[in-house]
mmCIF file of C-alpha atoms in Angstrom:
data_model
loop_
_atom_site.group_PDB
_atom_site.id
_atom_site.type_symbol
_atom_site.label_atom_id
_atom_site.label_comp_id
_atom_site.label_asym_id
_atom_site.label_seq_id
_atom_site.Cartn_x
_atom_site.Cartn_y
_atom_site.Cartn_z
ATOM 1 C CA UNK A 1 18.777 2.288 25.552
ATOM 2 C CA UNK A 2 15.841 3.119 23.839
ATOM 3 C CA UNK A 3 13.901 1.222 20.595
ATOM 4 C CA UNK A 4 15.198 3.983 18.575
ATOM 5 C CA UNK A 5 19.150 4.429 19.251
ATOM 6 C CA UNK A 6 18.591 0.783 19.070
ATOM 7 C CA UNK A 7 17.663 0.625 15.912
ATOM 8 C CA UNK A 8 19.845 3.049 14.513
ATOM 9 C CA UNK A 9 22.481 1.029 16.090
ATOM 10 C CA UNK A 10 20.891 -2.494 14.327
ATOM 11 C CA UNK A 11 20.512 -0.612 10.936
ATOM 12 C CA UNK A 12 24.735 0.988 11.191
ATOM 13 C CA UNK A 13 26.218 -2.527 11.816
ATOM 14 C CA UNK A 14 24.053 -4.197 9.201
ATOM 15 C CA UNK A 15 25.118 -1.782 6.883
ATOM 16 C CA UNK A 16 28.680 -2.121 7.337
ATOM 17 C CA UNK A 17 28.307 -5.810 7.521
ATOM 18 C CA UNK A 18 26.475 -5.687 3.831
ATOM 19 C CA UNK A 19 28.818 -3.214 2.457
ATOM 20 C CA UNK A 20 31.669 -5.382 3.379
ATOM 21 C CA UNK A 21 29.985 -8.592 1.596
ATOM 22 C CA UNK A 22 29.642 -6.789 -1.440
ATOM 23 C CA UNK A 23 32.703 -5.027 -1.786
ATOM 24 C CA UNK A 24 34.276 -8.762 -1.567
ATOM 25 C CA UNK A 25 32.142 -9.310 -4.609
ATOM 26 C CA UNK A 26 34.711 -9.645 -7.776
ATOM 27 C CA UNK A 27 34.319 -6.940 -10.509
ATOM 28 C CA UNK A 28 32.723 -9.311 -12.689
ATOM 29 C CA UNK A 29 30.581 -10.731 -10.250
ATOM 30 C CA UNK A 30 29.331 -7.294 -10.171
ATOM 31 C CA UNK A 31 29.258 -6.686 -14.023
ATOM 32 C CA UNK A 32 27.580 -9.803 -14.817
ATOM 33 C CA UNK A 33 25.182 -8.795 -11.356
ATOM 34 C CA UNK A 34 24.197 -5.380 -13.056
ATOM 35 C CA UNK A 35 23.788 -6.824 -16.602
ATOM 36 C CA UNK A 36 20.981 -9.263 -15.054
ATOM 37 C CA UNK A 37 19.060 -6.560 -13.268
ATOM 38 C CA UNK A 38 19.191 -4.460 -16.380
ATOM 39 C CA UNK A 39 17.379 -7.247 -18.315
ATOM 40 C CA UNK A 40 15.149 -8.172 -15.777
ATOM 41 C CA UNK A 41 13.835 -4.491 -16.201
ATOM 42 C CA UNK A 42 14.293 -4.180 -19.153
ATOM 43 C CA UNK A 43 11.287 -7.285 -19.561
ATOM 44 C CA UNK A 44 9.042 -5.242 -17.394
ATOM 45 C CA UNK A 45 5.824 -3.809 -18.880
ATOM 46 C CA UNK A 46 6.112 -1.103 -16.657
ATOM 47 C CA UNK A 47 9.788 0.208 -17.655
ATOM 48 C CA UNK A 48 8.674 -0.558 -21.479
ATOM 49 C CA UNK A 49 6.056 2.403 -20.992
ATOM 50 C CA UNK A 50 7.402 4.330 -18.325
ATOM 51 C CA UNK A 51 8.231 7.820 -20.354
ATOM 52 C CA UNK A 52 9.687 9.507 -17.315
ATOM 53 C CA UNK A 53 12.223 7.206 -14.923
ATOM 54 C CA UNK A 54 14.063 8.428 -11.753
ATOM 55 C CA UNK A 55 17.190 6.106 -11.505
ATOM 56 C CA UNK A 56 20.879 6.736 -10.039
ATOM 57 C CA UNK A 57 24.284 6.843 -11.283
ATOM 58 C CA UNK A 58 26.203 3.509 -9.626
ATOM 59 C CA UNK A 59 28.368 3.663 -6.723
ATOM 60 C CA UNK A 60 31.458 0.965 -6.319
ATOM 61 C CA UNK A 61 29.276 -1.847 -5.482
ATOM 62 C CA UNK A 62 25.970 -0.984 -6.780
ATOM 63 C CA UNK A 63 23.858 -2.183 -9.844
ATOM 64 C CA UNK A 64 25.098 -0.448 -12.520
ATOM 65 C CA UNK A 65 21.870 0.701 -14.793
ATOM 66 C CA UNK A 66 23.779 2.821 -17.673
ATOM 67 C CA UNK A 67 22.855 -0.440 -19.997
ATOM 68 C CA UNK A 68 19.593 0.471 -19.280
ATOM 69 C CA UNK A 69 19.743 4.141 -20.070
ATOM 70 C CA UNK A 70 21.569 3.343 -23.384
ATOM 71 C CA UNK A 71 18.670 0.341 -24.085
ATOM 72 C CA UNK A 72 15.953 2.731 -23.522
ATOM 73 C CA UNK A 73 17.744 5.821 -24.832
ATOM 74 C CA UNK A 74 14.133 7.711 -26.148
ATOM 75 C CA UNK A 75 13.073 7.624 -22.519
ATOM 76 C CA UNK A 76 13.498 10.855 -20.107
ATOM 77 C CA UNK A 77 15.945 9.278 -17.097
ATOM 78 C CA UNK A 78 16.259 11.472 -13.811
ATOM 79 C CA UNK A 79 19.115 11.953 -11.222
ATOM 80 C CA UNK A 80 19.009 12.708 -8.289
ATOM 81 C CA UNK A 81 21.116 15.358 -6.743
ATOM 82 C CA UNK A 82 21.401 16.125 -3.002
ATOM 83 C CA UNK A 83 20.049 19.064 -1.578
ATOM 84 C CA UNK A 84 19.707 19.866 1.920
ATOM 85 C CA UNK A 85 17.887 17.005 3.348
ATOM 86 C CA UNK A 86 15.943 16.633 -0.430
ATOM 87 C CA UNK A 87 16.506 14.947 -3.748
ATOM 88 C CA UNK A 88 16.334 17.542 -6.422
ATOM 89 C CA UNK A 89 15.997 15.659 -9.839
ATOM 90 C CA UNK A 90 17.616 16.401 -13.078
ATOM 91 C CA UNK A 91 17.839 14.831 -16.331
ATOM 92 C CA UNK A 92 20.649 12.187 -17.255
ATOM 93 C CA UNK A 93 23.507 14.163 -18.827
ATOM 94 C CA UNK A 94 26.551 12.121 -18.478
ATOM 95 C CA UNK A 95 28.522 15.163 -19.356
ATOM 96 C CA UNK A 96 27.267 16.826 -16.740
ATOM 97 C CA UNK A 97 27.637 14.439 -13.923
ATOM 98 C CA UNK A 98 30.157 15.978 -11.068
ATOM 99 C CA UNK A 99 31.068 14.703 -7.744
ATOM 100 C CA UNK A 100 28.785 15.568 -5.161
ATOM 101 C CA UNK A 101 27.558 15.485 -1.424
ATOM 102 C CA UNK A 102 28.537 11.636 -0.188
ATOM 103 C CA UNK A 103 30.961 10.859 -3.138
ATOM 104 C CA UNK A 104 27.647 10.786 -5.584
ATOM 105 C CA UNK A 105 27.771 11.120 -9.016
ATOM 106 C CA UNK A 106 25.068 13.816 -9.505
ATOM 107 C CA UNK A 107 23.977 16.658 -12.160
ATOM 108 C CA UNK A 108 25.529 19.863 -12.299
ATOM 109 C CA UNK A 109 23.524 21.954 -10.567
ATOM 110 C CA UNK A 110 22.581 23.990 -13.786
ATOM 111 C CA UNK A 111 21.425 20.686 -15.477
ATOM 112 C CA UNK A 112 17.497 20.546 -16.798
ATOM 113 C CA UNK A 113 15.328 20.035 -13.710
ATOM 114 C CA UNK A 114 12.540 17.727 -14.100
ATOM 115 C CA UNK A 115 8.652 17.158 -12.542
ATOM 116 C CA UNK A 116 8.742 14.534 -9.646
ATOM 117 C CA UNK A 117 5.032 14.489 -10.519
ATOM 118 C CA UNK A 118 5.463 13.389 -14.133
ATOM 119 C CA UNK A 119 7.955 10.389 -12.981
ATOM 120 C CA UNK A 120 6.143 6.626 -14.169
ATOM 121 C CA UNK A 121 8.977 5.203 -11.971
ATOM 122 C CA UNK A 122 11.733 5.241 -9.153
ATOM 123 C CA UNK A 123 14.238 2.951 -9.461
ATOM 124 C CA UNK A 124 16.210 2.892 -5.805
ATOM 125 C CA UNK A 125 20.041 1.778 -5.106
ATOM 126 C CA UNK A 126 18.936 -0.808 -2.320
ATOM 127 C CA UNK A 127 21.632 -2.201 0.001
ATOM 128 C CA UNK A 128 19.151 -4.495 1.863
ATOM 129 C CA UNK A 129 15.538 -5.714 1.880
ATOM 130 C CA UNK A 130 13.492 -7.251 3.566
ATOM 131 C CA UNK A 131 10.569 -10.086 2.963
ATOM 132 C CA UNK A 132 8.169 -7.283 2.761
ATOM 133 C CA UNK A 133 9.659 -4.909 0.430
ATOM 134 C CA UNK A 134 11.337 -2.448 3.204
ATOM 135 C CA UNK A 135 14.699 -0.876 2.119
ATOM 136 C CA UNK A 136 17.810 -0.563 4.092
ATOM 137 C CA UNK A 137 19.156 2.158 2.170
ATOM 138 C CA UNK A 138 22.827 4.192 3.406
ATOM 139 C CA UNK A 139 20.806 6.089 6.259
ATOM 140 C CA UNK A 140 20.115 9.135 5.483
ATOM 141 C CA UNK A 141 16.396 9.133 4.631
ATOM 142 C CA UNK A 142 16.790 10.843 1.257
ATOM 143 C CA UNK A 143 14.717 7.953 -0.767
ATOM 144 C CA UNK A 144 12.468 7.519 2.034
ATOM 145 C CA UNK A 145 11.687 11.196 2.172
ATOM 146 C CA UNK A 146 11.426 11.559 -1.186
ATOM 147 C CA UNK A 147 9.094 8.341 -1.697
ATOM 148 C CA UNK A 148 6.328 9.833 0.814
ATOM 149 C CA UNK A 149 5.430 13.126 -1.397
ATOM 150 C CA UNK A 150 4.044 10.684 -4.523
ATOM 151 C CA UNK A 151 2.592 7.496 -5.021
ATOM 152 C CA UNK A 152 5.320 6.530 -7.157
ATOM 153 C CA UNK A 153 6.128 2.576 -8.364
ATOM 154 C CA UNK A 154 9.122 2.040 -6.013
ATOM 155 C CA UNK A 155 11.219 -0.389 -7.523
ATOM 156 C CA UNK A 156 14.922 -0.910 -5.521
ATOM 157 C CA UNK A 157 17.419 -2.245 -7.463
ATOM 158 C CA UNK A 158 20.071 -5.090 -5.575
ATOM 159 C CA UNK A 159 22.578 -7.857 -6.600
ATOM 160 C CA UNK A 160 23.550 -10.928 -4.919
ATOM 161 C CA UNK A 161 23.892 -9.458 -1.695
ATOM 162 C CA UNK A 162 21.354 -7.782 1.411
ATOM 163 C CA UNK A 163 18.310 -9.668 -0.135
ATOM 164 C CA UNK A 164 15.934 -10.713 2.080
ATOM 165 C CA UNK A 165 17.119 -9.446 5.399
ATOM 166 C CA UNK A 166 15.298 -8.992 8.841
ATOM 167 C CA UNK A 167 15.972 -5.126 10.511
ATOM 168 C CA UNK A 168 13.609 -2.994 12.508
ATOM 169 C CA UNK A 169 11.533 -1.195 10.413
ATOM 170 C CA UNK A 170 10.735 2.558 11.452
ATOM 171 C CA UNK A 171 7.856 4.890 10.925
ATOM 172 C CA UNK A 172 9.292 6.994 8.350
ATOM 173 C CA UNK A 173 11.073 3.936 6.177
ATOM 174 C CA UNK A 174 8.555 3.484 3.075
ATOM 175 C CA UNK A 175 7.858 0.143 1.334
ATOM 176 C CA UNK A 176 8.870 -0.712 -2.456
ATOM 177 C CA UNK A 177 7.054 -1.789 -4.352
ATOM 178 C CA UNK A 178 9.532 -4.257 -5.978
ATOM 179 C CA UNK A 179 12.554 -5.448 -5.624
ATOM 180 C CA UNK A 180 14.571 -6.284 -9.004
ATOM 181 C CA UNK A 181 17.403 -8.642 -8.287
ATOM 182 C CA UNK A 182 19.599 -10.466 -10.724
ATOM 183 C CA UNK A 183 17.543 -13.649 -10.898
ATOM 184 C CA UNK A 184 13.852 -11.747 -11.270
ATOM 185 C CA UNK A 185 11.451 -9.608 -9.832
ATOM 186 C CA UNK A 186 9.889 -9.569 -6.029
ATOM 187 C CA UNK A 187 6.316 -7.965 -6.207
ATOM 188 C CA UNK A 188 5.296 -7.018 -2.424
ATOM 189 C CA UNK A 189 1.856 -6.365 -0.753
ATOM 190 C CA UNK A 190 2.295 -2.506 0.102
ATOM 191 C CA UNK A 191 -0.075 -0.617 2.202
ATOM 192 C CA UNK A 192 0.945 2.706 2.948
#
């Protein structure tokens, strides 16, 4: 077996192992969970001035960040929708939200699209991390794709679970640079 069927292998049963500790999270483990993230951001200078945030709508299990779009309500907030093997951003339209590739909650396709090059901020649904700000995400390489066309301010977003972990880290996975968990904020070194 090679390094890299390897580490695909590594990076599928860690996955399912973190999925399964979180989903045996209580629901107000999780509440309580994504009410602490959303004030730790909410305290950051750089989500006070952000104008233009990328974010996500929550899956079951994920920090849930809609405090934060009501908190900072003035602000333009992006979704992502999937397309291809891209992230097409739109803005945050609850009303518009519809079921989409993977179960995702994403923007109707004829929702406002918006300027990845205008975005202050990316705000990632992170299902691990390790000590040095890499991102074990659900495996499809959407973020990391995404993360390599700007020099955005990566931030991943995580609760009580997947945080820090040790995986293989491959050419293509991109850094954060934070991690925003419900007890406070993990700055990393990042050289691209």
């Amino acid at each position: 077996m090679n390094f890299q069927s390897h580490t695909a292998l590594s990076k599928k049963y860690l996955r399912q192992q973190l999925r399964q500790e979180r989903s045996q999270l209580d629901l107000a483990e999780q509440q309580m969970a994504s009410q602490l993230v959303c004030q730790q951001l909410a305290k950051l200078t750089q989500v006070q001035q952000a104008q233009q945030i990328f974010a996500y709508v929550a899956l079951a299990g994920e920090i849930d960040l809609h405090h934060l779009f009501d908190y900072f309500s003035t602000k333009t907030w992006g979704i992502p929708r999937c397309v291809g093997q891209s992230l097409s951003w739109h803005s945050y339209q609850p009303e518009y939200l519809v079921r989409g590739a993977y179960g995702l909650w994403e923007p109707d396709q004829n929702a406002d699209s918006l300027d990845a090059a205008a975005t202050d901020l990316v705000l990632v649904p992170t299902l691990g991390c390790s000590q040095d700000g890499y991102r074990l995400g659900y495996g499809g390489g959407y973020y990391d794709r995404f993360l390599a066309q700007f020099p955005f301010l990566a931030m991943g977003v995580i609760g009580r679970v997947g945080w820090p972990i040790d995986f293989p880290v491959e050419p293509w996975d991109r850094p954060l640079q934070a991690l925003v968990t419900p007890v406070g904020v993990q700055w990393f070194k990042v050289n691209p």
